[in-house]
PDB file of C-alpha atoms and ligand atoms in Angstrom:
ATOM      1  CA  MET A   1       6.329 -14.121  -9.148  1.00  0.00           C
ATOM      2  CA  ASN A   2       4.020 -15.501 -12.267  1.00  0.00           C
ATOM      3  CA  ALA A   3       3.574 -14.862 -15.189  1.00  0.00           C
ATOM      4  CA  THR A   4       0.339 -13.773 -16.806  1.00  0.00           C
ATOM      5  CA  PRO A   5      -0.270 -15.227 -20.550  1.00  0.00           C
ATOM      6  CA  GLU A   6       0.824 -11.350 -21.420  1.00  0.00           C
ATOM      7  CA  GLY A   7       2.998 -11.081 -19.573  1.00  0.00           C
ATOM      8  CA  ALA A   8       1.733  -9.219 -16.812  1.00  0.00           C
ATOM      9  CA  GLU A   9       4.094  -9.417 -13.043  1.00  0.00           C
ATOM     10  CA  VAL A  10       1.585 -11.434 -10.588  1.00  0.00           C
ATOM     11  CA  ARG A  11       1.966 -11.617  -7.391  1.00  0.00           C
ATOM     12  CA  THR A  12      -0.141 -12.515  -4.720  1.00  0.00           C
ATOM     13  CA  GLY A  13      -0.796 -11.080  -0.525  1.00  0.00           C
ATOM     14  CA  GLY A  14      -3.909 -11.417   2.022  1.00  0.00           C
ATOM     15  CA  CYS A  15      -4.105 -10.379   5.998  1.00  0.00           C
ATOM     16  CA  LEU A  16      -3.197 -11.452   8.743  1.00  0.00           C
ATOM     17  CA  CYS A  17      -6.372 -13.913   9.381  1.00  0.00           C
ATOM     18  CA  GLY A  18      -6.019 -15.234   5.435  1.00  0.00           C
ATOM     19  CA  ARG A  19     -10.024 -13.910   4.527  1.00  0.00           C
ATOM     20  CA  ILE A  20      -9.024 -10.922   2.861  1.00  0.00           C
ATOM     21  CA  ARG A  21      -6.715 -12.616  -0.335  1.00  0.00           C
ATOM     22  CA  PHE A  22      -5.556 -10.610  -4.072  1.00  0.00           C
ATOM     23  CA  THR A  23      -3.519 -10.872  -6.534  1.00  0.00           C
ATOM     24  CA  VAL A  24      -2.503  -7.513  -8.180  1.00  0.00           C
ATOM     25  CA  THR A  25      -0.405  -7.309 -11.150  1.00  0.00           C
ATOM     26  CA  GLY A  26       1.445  -5.058 -13.697  1.00  0.00           C
ATOM     27  CA  PRO A  27       4.573  -2.609 -12.236  1.00  0.00           C
ATOM     28  CA  ALA A  28       5.550  -2.243  -9.187  1.00  0.00           C
ATOM     29  CA  VAL A  29       4.776   1.500  -8.825  1.00  0.00           C
ATOM     30  CA  TYR A  30       6.363   3.958  -6.766  1.00  0.00           C
ATOM     31  CA  PRO A  31       6.927   2.259  -3.573  1.00  0.00           C
ATOM     32  CA  HIS A  32       7.127   4.709  -0.537  1.00  0.00           C
ATOM     33  CA  THR A  33       7.109   4.918   2.633  1.00  0.00           C
ATOM     34  CA  CYS A  34       3.962   6.892   4.600  1.00  0.00           C
ATOM     35  CA  HIS A  35       4.558   9.660   7.898  1.00  0.00           C
ATOM     36  CA  CYS A  36       1.220  11.740   6.676  1.00  0.00           C
ATOM     37  CA  GLY A  37      -1.303  11.648  10.798  1.00  0.00           C
ATOM     38  CA  HIS A  38      -3.673   9.031   8.736  1.00  0.00           C
ATOM     39  CA  CYS A  39      -1.101   6.606   7.995  1.00  0.00           C
ATOM     40  CA  VAL A  40       0.675   6.495  11.760  1.00  0.00           C
ATOM     41  CA  LYS A  41      -3.186   6.028  13.291  1.00  0.00           C
ATOM     42  CA  LEU A  42      -4.178   3.288  11.340  1.00  0.00           C
ATOM     43  CA  GLY A  43      -1.066   1.434  10.953  1.00  0.00           C
ATOM     44  CA  GLY A  44      -0.077   1.489  14.749  1.00  0.00           C
ATOM     45  CA  ALA A  45       3.049   2.482  13.785  1.00  0.00           C
ATOM     46  CA  PRO A  46       5.659   6.126  12.746  1.00  0.00           C
ATOM     47  CA  VAL A  47       5.866   4.934   9.229  1.00  0.00           C
ATOM     48  CA  MET A  48       3.727   3.094   6.708  1.00  0.00           C
ATOM     49  CA  TRP A  49       4.708   0.794   3.897  1.00  0.00           C
ATOM     50  CA  TRP A  50       2.735   1.569   0.395  1.00  0.00           C
ATOM     51  CA  VAL A  51       3.511  -0.092  -3.748  1.00  0.00           C
ATOM     52  CA  GLY A  52       0.416   1.498  -6.199  1.00  0.00           C
ATOM     53  CA  PHE A  53      -0.392  -1.808  -9.015  1.00  0.00           C
ATOM     54  CA  GLU A  54      -2.237  -1.280 -12.310  1.00  0.00           C
ATOM     55  CA  ARG A  55      -5.066  -3.916 -10.394  1.00  0.00           C
ATOM     56  CA  VAL A  56      -6.691  -5.306  -7.898  1.00  0.00           C
ATOM     57  CA  THR A  57      -8.800  -9.258  -7.709  1.00  0.00           C
ATOM     58  CA  TRP A  58      -9.563  -9.605  -4.603  1.00  0.00           C
ATOM     59  CA  THR A  59      -9.753 -13.878  -3.860  1.00  0.00           C
ATOM     60  CA  GLY A  60     -10.197 -14.988  -0.677  1.00  0.00           C
ATOM     61  CA  GLU A  61     -13.613 -15.501   1.080  1.00  0.00           C
ATOM     62  CA  GLY A  62     -13.661 -12.304   2.948  1.00  0.00           C
ATOM     63  CA  GLY A  63     -13.641 -10.767  -0.507  1.00  0.00           C
ATOM     64  CA  GLU A  64     -12.954  -6.641  -0.381  1.00  0.00           C
ATOM     65  CA  PRO A  65     -11.584  -5.508   2.323  1.00  0.00           C
ATOM     66  CA  THR A  66     -14.100  -3.355   4.729  1.00  0.00           C
ATOM     67  CA  TRP A  67     -13.208   0.753   3.041  1.00  0.00           C
ATOM     68  CA  PHE A  68     -13.113   3.519   5.580  1.00  0.00           C
ATOM     69  CA  GLU A  69     -13.342   7.246   3.473  1.00  0.00           C
ATOM     70  CA  THR A  70     -10.115   8.669   5.421  1.00  0.00           C
ATOM     71  CA  PHE A  71     -11.124  11.373   2.890  1.00  0.00           C
ATOM     72  CA  PRO A  72     -14.796  11.309   1.533  1.00  0.00           C
ATOM     73  CA  GLY A  73     -15.119  10.359  -1.621  1.00  0.00           C
ATOM     74  CA  LYS A  74     -11.171  10.986  -2.329  1.00  0.00           C
ATOM     75  CA  ALA A  75      -9.581   8.481  -0.492  1.00  0.00           C
ATOM     76  CA  LYS A  76     -10.532   5.675   1.695  1.00  0.00           C
ATOM     77  CA  ARG A  77      -7.937   2.797   3.238  1.00  0.00           C
ATOM     78  CA  GLY A  78      -9.134  -1.198   3.287  1.00  0.00           C
ATOM     79  CA  PHE A  79      -8.341  -3.600   6.137  1.00  0.00           C
ATOM     80  CA  CYS A  80     -10.012  -6.845   7.070  1.00  0.00           C
ATOM     81  CA  ALA A  81     -12.570  -6.987   9.061  1.00  0.00           C
ATOM     82  CA  ASN A  82     -11.531  -9.636  11.094  1.00  0.00           C
ATOM     83  CA  CYS A  83      -8.163  -9.729  12.322  1.00  0.00           C
ATOM     84  CA  GLY A  84      -7.757  -6.061  11.554  1.00  0.00           C
ATOM     85  CA  SER A  85      -4.500  -5.871   8.963  1.00  0.00           C
ATOM     86  CA  ARG A  86      -4.255  -3.699   7.105  1.00  0.00           C
ATOM     87  CA  VAL A  87      -4.122  -4.240   3.215  1.00  0.00           C
ATOM     88  CA  ALA A  88      -4.929  -1.486   0.343  1.00  0.00           C
ATOM     89  CA  ALA A  89      -5.604   2.495  -0.217  1.00  0.00           C
ATOM     90  CA  VAL A  90      -7.469   3.374  -3.073  1.00  0.00           C
ATOM     91  CA  ASP A  91      -7.059   7.287  -3.503  1.00  0.00           C
ATOM     92  CA  CYS A  92      -8.479   9.824  -7.172  1.00  0.00           C
ATOM     93  CA  ASP A  93      -6.053  11.409  -7.915  1.00  0.00           C
ATOM     94  CA  ILE A  94      -4.136   7.928  -7.500  1.00  0.00           C
ATOM     95  CA  PRO A  95      -4.800   4.960 -10.367  1.00  0.00           C
ATOM     96  CA  GLU A  96      -3.406   2.121  -9.037  1.00  0.00           C
ATOM     97  CA  ILE A  97      -4.140   0.778  -5.782  1.00  0.00           C
ATOM     98  CA  GLY A  98      -2.316   1.492  -3.036  1.00  0.00           C
ATOM     99  CA  ILE A  99      -1.526  -2.145  -1.434  1.00  0.00           C
ATOM    100  CA  ASN A 100       0.872  -2.096   1.952  1.00  0.00           C
ATOM    101  CA  VAL A 101       3.796  -3.418   0.988  1.00  0.00           C
ATOM    102  CA  PRO A 102       3.659  -5.885   4.658  1.00  0.00           C
ATOM    103  CA  ALA A 103       0.467  -7.420   2.545  1.00  0.00           C
ATOM    104  CA  LEU A 104       2.142  -8.748  -0.010  1.00  0.00           C
ATOM    105  CA  ASP A 105       2.898 -12.502   0.916  1.00  0.00           C
ATOM    106  CA  ASP A 106       6.641 -12.089  -1.072  1.00  0.00           C
ATOM    107  CA  THR A 107       8.341  -8.253  -0.003  1.00  0.00           C
ATOM    108  CA  SER A 108      11.284  -9.037  -0.605  1.00  0.00           C
ATOM    109  CA  GLY A 109      11.979  -7.869  -4.421  1.00  0.00           C
ATOM    110  CA  VAL A 110      14.111  -4.850  -5.016  1.00  0.00           C
ATOM    111  CA  ASP A 111      11.799  -3.220  -6.285  1.00  0.00           C
ATOM    112  CA  LEU A 112       9.917  -2.423  -4.017  1.00  0.00           C
ATOM    113  CA  ALA A 113      12.062  -0.953  -2.022  1.00  0.00           C
ATOM    114  CA  PRO A 114      10.914   2.166  -1.151  1.00  0.00           C
ATOM    115  CA  VAL A 115      12.495   5.720  -3.464  1.00  0.00           C
ATOM    116  CA  ASN A 116      10.840   8.184  -1.866  1.00  0.00           C
ATOM    117  CA  ALA A 117       9.702   8.366   1.720  1.00  0.00           C
ATOM    118  CA  SER A 118       5.905  10.955   2.063  1.00  0.00           C
ATOM    119  CA  PHE A 119       5.362  13.714   4.979  1.00  0.00           C
ATOM    120  CA  ARG A 120       8.257  13.090   5.875  1.00  0.00           C
ATOM    121  CA  GLU A 121       8.319  16.404   8.474  1.00  0.00           C
ATOM    122  CA  ASN A 122       6.136  13.876  10.105  1.00  0.00           C
ATOM    123  CA  ALA A 123       8.784  11.230  10.498  1.00  0.00           C
ATOM    124  CA  VAL A 124       9.882  10.495  14.516  1.00  0.00           C
ATOM    125  CA  HIS A 125      13.203  12.007  15.167  1.00  0.00           C
ATOM    126  CA  TRP A 126      14.341   8.470  15.593  1.00  0.00           C
ATOM    127  CA  MET A 127      13.944   6.552  12.751  1.00  0.00           C
ATOM    128  CA  PRO A 128      14.742   8.533   9.888  1.00  0.00           C
ATOM    129  CA  PRO A 129      12.893   8.887   6.557  1.00  0.00           C
ATOM    130  CA  VAL A 130      14.530   6.434   3.497  1.00  0.00           C
ATOM    131  CA  PRO A 131      15.629   8.398   0.688  1.00  0.00           C
ATOM    132  CA  ASP A 132      15.046  10.426  -1.584  1.00  0.00           C
ATOM    133  CA  THR A 133      15.578   9.306  -4.915  1.00  0.00           C
ATOM    134  CA  GLN A 134      12.538   9.282  -6.669  1.00  0.00           C
ATOM    135  CA  HIS A 135       9.992  12.355  -7.619  1.00  0.00           C
ATOM    136  CA  SER A 136       6.385  11.657  -6.818  1.00  0.00           C
ATOM    137  CA  PRO A 137       4.847  11.103  -9.928  1.00  0.00           C
ATOM    138  CA  ILE A 138       1.607  12.710  -7.810  1.00  0.00           C
ATOM    139  CA  GLY A 139       1.674  15.995  -7.840  1.00  0.00           C
TER     140      GLY A 139
HETATM  141 ZN1   ZN B   1      -7.282 -10.805   8.129  1.00  0.00          ZN
HETATM  142 ZN1   ZN B   2       0.588   8.508   4.409  1.00  0.00          ZN
END
């Protein structure tokens, strides 16, 4: 973590192959896991791990991720077209850019620990959802 002249936190991340690279600024907003059907299918895993940031800058040679609209005109997920890594999500109802936490170079920050699980009723029975310690600011 570095500091910009304005004092905002700066973090870096990217995809597995390195074509998609980014920096995000601002505090980590509402880190959470999600068990929704889209996350399970797109992530290829029982759960995805998300966090919001105020701003993202795409810095790699691949530019922006390839966007797939999960809800056309309302929500989209960004991935690397070369290696398939999921990196980001944009939702028209949420001001922050959603970042797939494992895409960050450093995932050890305590401020990235999930504070809630979305769609916990979808969670596989052998993997308990994270505790609900902060209700969603989203609706
Ligand atoms: Zn890649
Ligand atoms: Zn989800």
